[in-house]
Tab-separated table of C-alpha atoms and ligand atoms in Angstrom:
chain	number	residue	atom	x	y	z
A	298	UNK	CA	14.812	-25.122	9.984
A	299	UNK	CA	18.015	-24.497	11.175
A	300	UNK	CA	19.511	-27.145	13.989
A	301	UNK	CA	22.584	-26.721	15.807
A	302	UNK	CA	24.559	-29.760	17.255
A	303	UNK	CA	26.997	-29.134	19.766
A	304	UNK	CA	28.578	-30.826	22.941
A	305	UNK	CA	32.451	-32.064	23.724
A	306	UNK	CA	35.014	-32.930	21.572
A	307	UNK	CA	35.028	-36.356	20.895
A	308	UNK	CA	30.991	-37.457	21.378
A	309	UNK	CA	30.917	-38.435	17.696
A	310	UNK	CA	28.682	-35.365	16.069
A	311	UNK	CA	30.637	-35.745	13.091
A	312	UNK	CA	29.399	-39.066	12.808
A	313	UNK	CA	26.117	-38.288	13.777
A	314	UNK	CA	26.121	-36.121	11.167
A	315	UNK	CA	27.105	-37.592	8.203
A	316	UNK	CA	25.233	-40.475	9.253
A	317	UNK	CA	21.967	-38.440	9.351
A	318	UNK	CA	22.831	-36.687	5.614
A	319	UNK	CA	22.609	-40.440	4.300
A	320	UNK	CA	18.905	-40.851	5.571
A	321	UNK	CA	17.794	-37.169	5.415
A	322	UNK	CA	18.026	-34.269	3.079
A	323	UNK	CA	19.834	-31.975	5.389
A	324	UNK	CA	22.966	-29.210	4.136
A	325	UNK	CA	25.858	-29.457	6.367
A	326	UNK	CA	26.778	-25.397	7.076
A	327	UNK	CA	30.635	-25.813	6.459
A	328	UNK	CA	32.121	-23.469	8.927
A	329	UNK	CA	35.741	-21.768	8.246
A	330	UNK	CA	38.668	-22.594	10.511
A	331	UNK	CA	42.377	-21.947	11.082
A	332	UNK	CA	43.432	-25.560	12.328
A	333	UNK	CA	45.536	-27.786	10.527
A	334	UNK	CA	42.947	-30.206	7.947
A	335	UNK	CA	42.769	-33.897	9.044
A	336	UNK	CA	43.883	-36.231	6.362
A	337	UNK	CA	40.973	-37.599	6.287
A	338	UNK	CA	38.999	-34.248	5.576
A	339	UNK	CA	38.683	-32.246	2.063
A	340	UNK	CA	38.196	-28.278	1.679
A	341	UNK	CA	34.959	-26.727	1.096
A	342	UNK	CA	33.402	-29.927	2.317
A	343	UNK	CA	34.577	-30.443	5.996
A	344	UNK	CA	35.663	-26.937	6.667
A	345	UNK	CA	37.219	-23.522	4.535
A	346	UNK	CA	40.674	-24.198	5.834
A	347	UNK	CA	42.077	-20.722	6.477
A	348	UNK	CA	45.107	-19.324	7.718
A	349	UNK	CA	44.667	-16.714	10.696
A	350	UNK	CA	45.112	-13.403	8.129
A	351	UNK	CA	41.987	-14.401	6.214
A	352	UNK	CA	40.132	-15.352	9.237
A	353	UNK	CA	40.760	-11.941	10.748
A	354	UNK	CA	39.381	-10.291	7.447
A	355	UNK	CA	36.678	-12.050	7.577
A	356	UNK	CA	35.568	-10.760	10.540
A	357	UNK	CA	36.539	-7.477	10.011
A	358	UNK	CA	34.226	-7.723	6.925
A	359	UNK	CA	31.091	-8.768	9.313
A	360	UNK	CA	31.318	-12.448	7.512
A	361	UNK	CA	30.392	-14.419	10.739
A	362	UNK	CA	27.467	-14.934	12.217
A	363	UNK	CA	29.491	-16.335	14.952
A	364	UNK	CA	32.779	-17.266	15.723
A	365	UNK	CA	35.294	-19.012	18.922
A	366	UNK	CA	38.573	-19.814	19.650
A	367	UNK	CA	38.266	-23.273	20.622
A	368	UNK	CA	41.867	-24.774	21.324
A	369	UNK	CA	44.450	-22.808	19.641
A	370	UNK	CA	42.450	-22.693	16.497
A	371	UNK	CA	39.790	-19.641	15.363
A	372	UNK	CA	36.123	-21.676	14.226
A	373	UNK	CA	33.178	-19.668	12.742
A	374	UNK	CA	29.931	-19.704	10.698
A	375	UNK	CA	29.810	-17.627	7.654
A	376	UNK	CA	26.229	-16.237	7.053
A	377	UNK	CA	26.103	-17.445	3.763
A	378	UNK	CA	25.907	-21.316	5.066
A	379	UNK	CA	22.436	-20.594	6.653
A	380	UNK	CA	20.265	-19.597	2.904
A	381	UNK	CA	16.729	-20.091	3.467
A	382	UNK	CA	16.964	-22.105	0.373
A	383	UNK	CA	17.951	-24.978	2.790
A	384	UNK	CA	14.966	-26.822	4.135
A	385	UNK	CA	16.911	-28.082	7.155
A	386	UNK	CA	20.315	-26.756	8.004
A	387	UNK	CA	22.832	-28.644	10.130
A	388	UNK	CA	25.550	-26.823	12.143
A	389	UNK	CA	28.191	-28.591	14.466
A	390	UNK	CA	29.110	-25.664	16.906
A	391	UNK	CA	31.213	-26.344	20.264
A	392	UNK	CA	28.827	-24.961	23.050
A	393	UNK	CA	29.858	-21.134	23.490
A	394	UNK	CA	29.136	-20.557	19.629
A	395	UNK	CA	25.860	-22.688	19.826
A	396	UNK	CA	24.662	-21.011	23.023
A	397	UNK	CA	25.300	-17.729	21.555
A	398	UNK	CA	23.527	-18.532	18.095
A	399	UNK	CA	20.470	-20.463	20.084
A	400	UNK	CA	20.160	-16.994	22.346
A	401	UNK	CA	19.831	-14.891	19.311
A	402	UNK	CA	17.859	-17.155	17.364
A	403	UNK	CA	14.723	-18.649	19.220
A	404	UNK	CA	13.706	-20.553	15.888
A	405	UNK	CA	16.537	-21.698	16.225
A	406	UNK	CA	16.988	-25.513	17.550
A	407	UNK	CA	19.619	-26.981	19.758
A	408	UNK	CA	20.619	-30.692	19.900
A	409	UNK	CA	23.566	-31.424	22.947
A	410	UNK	CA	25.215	-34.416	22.401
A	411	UNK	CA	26.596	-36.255	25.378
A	412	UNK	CA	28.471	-39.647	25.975
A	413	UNK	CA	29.667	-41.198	29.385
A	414	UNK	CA	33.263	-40.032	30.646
A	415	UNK	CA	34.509	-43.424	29.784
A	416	UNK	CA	33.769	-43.569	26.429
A	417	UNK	CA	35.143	-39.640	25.812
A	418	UNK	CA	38.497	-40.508	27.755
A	419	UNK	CA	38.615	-43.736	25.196
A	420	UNK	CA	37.952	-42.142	21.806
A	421	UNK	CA	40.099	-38.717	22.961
A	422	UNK	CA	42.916	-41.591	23.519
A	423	UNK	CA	42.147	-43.186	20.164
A	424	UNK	CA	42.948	-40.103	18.803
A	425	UNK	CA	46.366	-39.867	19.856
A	426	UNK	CA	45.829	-37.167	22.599
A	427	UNK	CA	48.045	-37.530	25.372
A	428	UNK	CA	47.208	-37.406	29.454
A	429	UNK	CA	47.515	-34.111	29.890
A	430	UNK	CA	45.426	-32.842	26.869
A	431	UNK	CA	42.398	-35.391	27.745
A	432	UNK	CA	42.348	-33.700	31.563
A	433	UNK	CA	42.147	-30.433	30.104
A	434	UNK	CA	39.340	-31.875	27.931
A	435	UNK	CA	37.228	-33.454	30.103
A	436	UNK	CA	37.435	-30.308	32.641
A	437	UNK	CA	36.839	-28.559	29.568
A	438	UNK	CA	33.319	-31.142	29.059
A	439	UNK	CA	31.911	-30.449	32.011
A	440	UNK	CA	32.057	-27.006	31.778
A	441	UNK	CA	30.218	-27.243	28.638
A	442	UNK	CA	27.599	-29.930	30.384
A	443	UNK	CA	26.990	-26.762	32.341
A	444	UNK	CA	25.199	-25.386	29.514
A	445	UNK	CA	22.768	-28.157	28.838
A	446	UNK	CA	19.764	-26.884	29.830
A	447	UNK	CA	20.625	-24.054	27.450
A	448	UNK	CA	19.587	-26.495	24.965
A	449	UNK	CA	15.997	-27.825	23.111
A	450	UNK	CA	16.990	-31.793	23.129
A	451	UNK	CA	19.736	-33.390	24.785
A	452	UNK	CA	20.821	-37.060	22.758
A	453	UNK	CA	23.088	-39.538	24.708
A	454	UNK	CA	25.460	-41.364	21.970
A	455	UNK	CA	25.819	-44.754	23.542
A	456	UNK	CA	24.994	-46.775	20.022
A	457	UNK	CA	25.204	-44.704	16.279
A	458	UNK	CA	22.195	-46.533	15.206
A	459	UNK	CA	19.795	-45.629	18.109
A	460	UNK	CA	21.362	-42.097	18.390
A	461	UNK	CA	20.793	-41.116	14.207
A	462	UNK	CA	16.941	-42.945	15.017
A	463	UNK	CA	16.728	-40.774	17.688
A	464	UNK	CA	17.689	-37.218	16.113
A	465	UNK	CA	15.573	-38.426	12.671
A	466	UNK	CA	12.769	-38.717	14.944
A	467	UNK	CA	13.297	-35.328	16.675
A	468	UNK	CA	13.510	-33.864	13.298
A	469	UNK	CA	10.666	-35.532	11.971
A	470	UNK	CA	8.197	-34.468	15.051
A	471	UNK	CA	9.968	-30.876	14.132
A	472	UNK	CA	8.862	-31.168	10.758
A	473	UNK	CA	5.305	-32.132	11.444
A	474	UNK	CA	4.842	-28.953	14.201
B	119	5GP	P1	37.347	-30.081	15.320
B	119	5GP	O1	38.641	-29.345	15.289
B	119	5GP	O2	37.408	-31.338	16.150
B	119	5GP	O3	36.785	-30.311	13.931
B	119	5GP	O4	36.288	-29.127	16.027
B	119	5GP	C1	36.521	-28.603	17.287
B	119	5GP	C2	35.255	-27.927	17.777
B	119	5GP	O5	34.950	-26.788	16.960
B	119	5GP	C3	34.026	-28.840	17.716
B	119	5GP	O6	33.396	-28.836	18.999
B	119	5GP	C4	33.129	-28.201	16.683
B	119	5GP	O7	31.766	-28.352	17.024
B	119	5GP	C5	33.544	-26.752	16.776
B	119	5GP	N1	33.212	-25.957	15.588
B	119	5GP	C6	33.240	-26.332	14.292
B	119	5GP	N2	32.835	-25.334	13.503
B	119	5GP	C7	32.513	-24.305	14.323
B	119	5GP	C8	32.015	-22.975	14.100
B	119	5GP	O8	31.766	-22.533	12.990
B	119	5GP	N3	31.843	-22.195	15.200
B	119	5GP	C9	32.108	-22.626	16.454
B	119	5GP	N4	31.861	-21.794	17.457
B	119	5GP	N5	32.551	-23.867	16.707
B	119	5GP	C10	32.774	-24.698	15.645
């Protein structure tokens, strides 16, 4: 099973995620990337840190099963992340990628995760992003709300605790069909 999270920057998939690897036996498809790592992050666990030379190659060499510009920065999904060997495969995907992958793949299963304008604008600010970069975010977020229906199950993040009970469920129904 192969599900594909996606929705704005800033709605907490990351969380999500993680959180759901601690209750469920999922693999996390780490996806390559040009942008600067996070001090927080780690290579070959949060992304393939990469610069823009190797990305190109990669896709010159048909390595992507998909692949954006999101931002400044070049994000994409090498096929080896999605082995069959993998019971349940997550992806986080910003919405072009996942719409494209969910088009191509019908087995495949989108999740869109949303949060109230509010809370984005707060954690986007909590992140150190200034005026001007949230506006072009949130125009950016309801572009990709456009896309919604594009998806299987849409999850509103209001509480981490309810929204990981939520997806486990999802998955679990998933499972059982
Ligand atoms: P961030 O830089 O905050 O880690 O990620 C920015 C956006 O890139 C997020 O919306 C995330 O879902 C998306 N992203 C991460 N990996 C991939 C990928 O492999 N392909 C695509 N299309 N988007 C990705």
């Amino acid at each position: 099973m192969i599900i594909i999270f996606s929705g704005p920057s800033g709605v907490g998939k990351s969380t999500i995620i993680n959180e759901l690897i601690n209750h469920k036996d999922l693999y996390f498809s780490v996806s390559h990337t040009t942008r600067e790592k996070r001090h927080n992050e780690e290579n070959g666990v949060d992304y393939f840190f990469i610069n823009e030379d190797e990305f190109n190659n990669l896709i010159n060499n048909d390595f992507f099963i998909e692949y954006e510009k999101y931002g400044t920065d070049f994000y994409g999904t090498g096929m080896d992340q999605l082995s069959t060997s993998n019971p349940i495969t997550v992806l986080d995907v910003e919405v072009n990628g996942a719409t494209k992958l969910l088009n191509e793949n019908k087995s495949f299963i989108g999740i869109f995760i949303d949060i109230e304008n509010e809370e984005l604008i707060k954690r986007l600010k909590e992140r150190g992003h200034d005026e001007e970069f949230i506006n072009k975010r949130m125009n950016l977020a309801n572009e990709q709300r456009s896309k919604i229906n594009e998806f299987d199950f849409i999850v509103k993040n209001v509480d981490i605790n309810t929204t990981v009970k939520e997806i486990i469920d999802i998955i679990c129904n998933l499972e059982e069909s």
